[in-house]
PDB file of C-alpha atoms in Angstrom:
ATOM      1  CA  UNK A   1      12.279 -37.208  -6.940  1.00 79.00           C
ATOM      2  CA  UNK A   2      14.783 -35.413  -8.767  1.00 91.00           C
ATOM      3  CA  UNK A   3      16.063 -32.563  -8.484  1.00 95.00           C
ATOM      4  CA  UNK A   4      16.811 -30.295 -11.500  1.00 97.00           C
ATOM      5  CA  UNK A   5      17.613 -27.036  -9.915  1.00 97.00           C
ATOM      6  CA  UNK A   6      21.285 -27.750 -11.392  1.00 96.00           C
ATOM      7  CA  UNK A   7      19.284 -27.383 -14.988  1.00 97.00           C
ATOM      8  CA  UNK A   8      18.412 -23.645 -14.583  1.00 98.00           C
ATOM      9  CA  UNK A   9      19.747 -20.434 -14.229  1.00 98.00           C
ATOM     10  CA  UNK A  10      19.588 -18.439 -10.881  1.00 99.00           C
ATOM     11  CA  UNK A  11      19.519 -15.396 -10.451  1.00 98.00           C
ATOM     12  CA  UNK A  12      19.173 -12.561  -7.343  1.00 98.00           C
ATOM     13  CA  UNK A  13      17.679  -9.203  -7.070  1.00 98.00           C
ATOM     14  CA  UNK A  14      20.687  -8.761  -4.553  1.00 98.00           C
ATOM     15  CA  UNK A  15      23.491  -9.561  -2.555  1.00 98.00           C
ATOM     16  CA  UNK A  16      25.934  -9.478   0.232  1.00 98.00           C
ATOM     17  CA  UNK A  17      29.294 -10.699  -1.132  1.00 98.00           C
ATOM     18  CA  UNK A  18      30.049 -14.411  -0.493  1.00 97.00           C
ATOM     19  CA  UNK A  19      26.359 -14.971   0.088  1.00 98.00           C
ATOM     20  CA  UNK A  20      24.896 -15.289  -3.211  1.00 98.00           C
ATOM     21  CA  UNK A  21      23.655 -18.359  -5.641  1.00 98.00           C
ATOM     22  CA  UNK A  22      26.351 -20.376  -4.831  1.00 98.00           C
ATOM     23  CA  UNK A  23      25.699 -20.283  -1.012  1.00 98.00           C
ATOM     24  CA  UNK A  24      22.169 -20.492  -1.914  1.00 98.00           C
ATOM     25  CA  UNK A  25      22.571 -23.872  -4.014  1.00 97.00           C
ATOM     26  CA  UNK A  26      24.886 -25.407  -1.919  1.00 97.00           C
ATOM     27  CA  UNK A  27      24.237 -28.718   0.132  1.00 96.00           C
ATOM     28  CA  UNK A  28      24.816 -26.800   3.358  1.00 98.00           C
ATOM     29  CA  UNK A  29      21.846 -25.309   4.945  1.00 98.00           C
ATOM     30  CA  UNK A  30      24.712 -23.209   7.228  1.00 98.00           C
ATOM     31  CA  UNK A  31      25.176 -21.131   4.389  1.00 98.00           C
ATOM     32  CA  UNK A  32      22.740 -18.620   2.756  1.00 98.00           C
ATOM     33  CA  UNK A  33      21.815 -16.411   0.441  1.00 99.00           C
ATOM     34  CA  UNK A  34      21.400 -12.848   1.758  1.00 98.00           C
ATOM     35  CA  UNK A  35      19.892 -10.198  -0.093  1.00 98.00           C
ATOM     36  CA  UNK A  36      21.623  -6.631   0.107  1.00 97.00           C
ATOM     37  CA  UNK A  37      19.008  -4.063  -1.055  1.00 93.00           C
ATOM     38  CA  UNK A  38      14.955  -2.692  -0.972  1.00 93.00           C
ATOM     39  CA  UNK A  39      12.069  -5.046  -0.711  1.00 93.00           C
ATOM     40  CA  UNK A  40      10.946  -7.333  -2.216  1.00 96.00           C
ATOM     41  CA  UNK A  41      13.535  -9.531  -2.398  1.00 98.00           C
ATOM     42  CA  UNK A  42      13.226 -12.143  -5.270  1.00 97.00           C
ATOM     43  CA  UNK A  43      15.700 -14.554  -6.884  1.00 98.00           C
ATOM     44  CA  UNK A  44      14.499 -16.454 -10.242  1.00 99.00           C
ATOM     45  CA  UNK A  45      15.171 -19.987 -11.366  1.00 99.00           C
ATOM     46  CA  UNK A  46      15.273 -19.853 -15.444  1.00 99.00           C
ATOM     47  CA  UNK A  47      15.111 -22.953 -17.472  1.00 99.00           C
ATOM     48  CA  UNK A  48      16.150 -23.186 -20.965  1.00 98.00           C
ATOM     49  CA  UNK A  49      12.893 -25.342 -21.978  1.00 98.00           C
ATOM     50  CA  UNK A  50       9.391 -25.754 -20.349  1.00 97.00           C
ATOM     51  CA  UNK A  51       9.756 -27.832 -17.253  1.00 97.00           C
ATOM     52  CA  UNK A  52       7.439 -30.171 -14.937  1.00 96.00           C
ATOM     53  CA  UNK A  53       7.641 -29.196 -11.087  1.00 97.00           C
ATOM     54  CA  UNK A  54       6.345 -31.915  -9.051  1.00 95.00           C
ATOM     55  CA  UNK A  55       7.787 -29.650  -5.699  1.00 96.00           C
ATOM     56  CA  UNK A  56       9.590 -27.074  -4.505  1.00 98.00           C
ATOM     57  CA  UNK A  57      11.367 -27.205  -0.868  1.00 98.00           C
ATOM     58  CA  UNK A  58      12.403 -23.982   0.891  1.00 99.00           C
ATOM     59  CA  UNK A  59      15.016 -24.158   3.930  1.00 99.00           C
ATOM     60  CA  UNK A  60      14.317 -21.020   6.369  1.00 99.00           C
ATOM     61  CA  UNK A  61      16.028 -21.046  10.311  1.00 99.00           C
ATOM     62  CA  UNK A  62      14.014 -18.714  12.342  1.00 98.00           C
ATOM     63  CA  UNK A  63      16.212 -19.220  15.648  1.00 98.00           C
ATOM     64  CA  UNK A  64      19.470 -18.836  13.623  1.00 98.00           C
ATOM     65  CA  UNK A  65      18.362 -15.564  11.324  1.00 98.00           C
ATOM     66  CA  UNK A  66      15.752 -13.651  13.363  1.00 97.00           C
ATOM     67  CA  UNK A  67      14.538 -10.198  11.582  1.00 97.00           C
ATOM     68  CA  UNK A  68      16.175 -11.687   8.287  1.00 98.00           C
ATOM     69  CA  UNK A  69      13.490 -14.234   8.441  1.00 98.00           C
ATOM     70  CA  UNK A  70      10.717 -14.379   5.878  1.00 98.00           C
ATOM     71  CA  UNK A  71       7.019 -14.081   7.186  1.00 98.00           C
ATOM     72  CA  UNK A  72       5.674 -14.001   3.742  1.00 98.00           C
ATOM     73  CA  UNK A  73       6.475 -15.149   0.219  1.00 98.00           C
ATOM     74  CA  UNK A  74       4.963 -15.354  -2.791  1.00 98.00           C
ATOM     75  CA  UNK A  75       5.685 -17.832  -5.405  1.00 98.00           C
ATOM     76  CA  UNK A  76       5.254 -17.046  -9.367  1.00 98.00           C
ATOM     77  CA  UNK A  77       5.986 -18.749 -12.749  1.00 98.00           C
ATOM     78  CA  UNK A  78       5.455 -18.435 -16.501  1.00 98.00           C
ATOM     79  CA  UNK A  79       7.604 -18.437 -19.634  1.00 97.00           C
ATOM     80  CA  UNK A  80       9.239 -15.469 -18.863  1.00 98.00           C
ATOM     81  CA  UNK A  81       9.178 -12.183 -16.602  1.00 97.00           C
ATOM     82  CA  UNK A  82       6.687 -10.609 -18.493  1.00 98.00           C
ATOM     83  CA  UNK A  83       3.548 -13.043 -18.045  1.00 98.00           C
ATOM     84  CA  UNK A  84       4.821 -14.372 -14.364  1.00 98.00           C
ATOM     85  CA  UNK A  85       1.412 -15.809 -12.494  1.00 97.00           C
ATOM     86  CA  UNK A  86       1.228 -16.099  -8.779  1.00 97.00           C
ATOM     87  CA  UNK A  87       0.640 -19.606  -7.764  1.00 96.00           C
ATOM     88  CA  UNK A  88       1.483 -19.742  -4.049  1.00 97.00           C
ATOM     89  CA  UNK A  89       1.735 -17.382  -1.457  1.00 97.00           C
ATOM     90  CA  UNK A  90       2.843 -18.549   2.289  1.00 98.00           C
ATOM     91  CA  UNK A  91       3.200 -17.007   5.407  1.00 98.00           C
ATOM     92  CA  UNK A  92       5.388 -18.010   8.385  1.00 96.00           C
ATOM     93  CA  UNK A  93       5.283 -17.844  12.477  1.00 95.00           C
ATOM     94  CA  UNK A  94       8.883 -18.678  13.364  1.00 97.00           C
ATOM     95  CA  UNK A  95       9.987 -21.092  10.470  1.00 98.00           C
ATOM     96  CA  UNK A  96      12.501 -24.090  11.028  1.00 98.00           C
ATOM     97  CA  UNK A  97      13.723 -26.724   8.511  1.00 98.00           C
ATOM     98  CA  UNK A  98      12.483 -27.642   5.021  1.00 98.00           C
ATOM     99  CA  UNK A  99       8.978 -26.197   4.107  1.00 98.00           C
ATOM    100  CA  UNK A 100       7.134 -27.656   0.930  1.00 98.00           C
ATOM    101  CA  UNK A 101       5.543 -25.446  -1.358  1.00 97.00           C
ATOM    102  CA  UNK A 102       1.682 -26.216  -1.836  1.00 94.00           C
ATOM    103  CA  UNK A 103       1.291 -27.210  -5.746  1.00 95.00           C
ATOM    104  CA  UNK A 104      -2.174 -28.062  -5.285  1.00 88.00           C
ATOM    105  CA  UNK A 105      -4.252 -26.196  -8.561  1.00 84.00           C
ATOM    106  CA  UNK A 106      -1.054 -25.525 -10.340  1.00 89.00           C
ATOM    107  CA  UNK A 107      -3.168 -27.582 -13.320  1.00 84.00           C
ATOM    108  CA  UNK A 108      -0.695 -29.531 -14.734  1.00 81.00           C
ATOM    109  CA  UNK A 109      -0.121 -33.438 -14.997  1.00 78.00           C
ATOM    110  CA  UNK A 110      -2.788 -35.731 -14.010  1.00 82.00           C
ATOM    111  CA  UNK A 111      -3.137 -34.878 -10.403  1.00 85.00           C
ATOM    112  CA  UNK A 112      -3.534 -30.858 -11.488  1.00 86.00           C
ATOM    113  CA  UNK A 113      -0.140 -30.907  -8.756  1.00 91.00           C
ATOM    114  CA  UNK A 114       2.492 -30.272 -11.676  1.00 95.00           C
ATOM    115  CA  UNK A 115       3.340 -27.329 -12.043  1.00 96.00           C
ATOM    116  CA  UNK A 116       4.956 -26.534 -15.871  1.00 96.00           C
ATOM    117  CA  UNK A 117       7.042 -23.474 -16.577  1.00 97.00           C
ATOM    118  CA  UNK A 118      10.214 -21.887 -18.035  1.00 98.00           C
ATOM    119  CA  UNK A 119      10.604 -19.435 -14.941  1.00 99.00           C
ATOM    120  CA  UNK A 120       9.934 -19.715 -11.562  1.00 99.00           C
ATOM    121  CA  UNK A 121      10.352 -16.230  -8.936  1.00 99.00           C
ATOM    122  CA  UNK A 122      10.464 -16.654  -5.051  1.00 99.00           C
ATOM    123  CA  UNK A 123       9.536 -13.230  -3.962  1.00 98.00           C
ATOM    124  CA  UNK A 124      10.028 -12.333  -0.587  1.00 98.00           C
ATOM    125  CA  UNK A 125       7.593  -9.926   0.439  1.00 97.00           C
ATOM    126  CA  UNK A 126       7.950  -9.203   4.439  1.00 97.00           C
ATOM    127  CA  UNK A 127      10.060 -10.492   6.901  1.00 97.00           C
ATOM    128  CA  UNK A 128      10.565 -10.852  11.010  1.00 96.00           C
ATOM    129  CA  UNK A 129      10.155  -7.274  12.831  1.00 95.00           C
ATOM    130  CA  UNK A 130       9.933  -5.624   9.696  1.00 93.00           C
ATOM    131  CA  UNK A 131      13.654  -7.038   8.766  1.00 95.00           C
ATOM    132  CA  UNK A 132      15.310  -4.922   5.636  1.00 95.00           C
ATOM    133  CA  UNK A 133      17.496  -8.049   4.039  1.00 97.00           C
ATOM    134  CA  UNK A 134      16.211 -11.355   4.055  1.00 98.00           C
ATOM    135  CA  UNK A 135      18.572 -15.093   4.161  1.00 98.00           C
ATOM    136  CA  UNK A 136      17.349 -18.316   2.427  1.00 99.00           C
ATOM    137  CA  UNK A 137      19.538 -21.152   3.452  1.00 99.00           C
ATOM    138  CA  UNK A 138      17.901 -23.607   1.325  1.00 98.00           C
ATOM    139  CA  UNK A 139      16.034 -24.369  -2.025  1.00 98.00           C
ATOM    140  CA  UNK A 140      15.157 -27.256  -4.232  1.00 98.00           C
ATOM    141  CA  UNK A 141      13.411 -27.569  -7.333  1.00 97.00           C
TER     142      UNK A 141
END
C-alpha cells in the first residue's frame, strides 16, 4: 500500500502549540496531535483531486493518554465540507496501537472497499471519563 497522506492538506479544528499537523504526520507515534478547544474535535485531510482510499490506520495509546483518549469517532468524506457523508463510526474500550478503519460498503472499486473522495473528516466525538481535549498519535491514509 501506499500511502498518500503527504498528497493532501490537513487541517485541525484546534490546537495546543507544538502539537499540531506536524506532530500528527510525523513517523513517531510519541508525538501527537492535541486538540485545544470544545467538542467535537475533527481534523480534515483535503485532496486537490478525487482520490481512491483502500484504508485508513488510526494510532490511539490508551495507557499513555488516559481521559484524552477517544471512545468514539466518526469518520466522513465527500467533495467538500458541505456534502460530507458518514461512512464509519467506531467506538473504543481502552485502545492501543494501530486500528484500521472498516471500509466495508464505502461502494467504490470492485470489492465496494474503496472508498473515493476529495475530503476526508475524523471527528472525534467522546472521549475517556468524559475527557475535554483529545491526542491522536497516529494517522495514515
Amino acid at each position: 500500500l501506499k500511502e498518500i497522506g503527504n498528497l493532501a492538506s490537513w487541517t485541525v479544528s484546534s490546537c495546543k502549540p507544538g502539537c499540531g499537523v506536524e506532530a500528527l504526520r510525523d513517523e513517531d507515534t510519541g508525538l501527537f496531535w492535541q486538540s485545544d478547544g470544545p467538542q467535537p474535535h475533527h481534523l480534515n485531510i483535503h485532496f486537490s483531486r478525487l482520490v481512491s482510499i483502500i484504508s485508513i490506520r488510526i494510532f490511539l495509546d490508551f495507557e499513555a493518554d488516559e481521559s484524552y483518549t477517544p471512545t468514539r469517532i466518526t469518520l466522513l468524506a465527500g467533495t467538500g465540507y458541505h456534502d460530507l457523508i458518514p461512512f464509519s463510526a467506531l467506538e473504543f474500550a481502552q485502545p492501543k496501537g494501530w486500528i484500521d478503519v472498516p471500509l466495508d460498503h464505502v461502494g467504490g472499486g470492485e470489492d465496494g472497499k474503496t472508498l473515493r473522495a476529495f475530503l476526508v473528516q475524523v471527528r472525534v466525538v467522546e472521549n475517556h471519563q468524559n475527557g475535554k481535549d483529545t491526542h491522536v498519535r497516529g494517522l495514515k491514509v
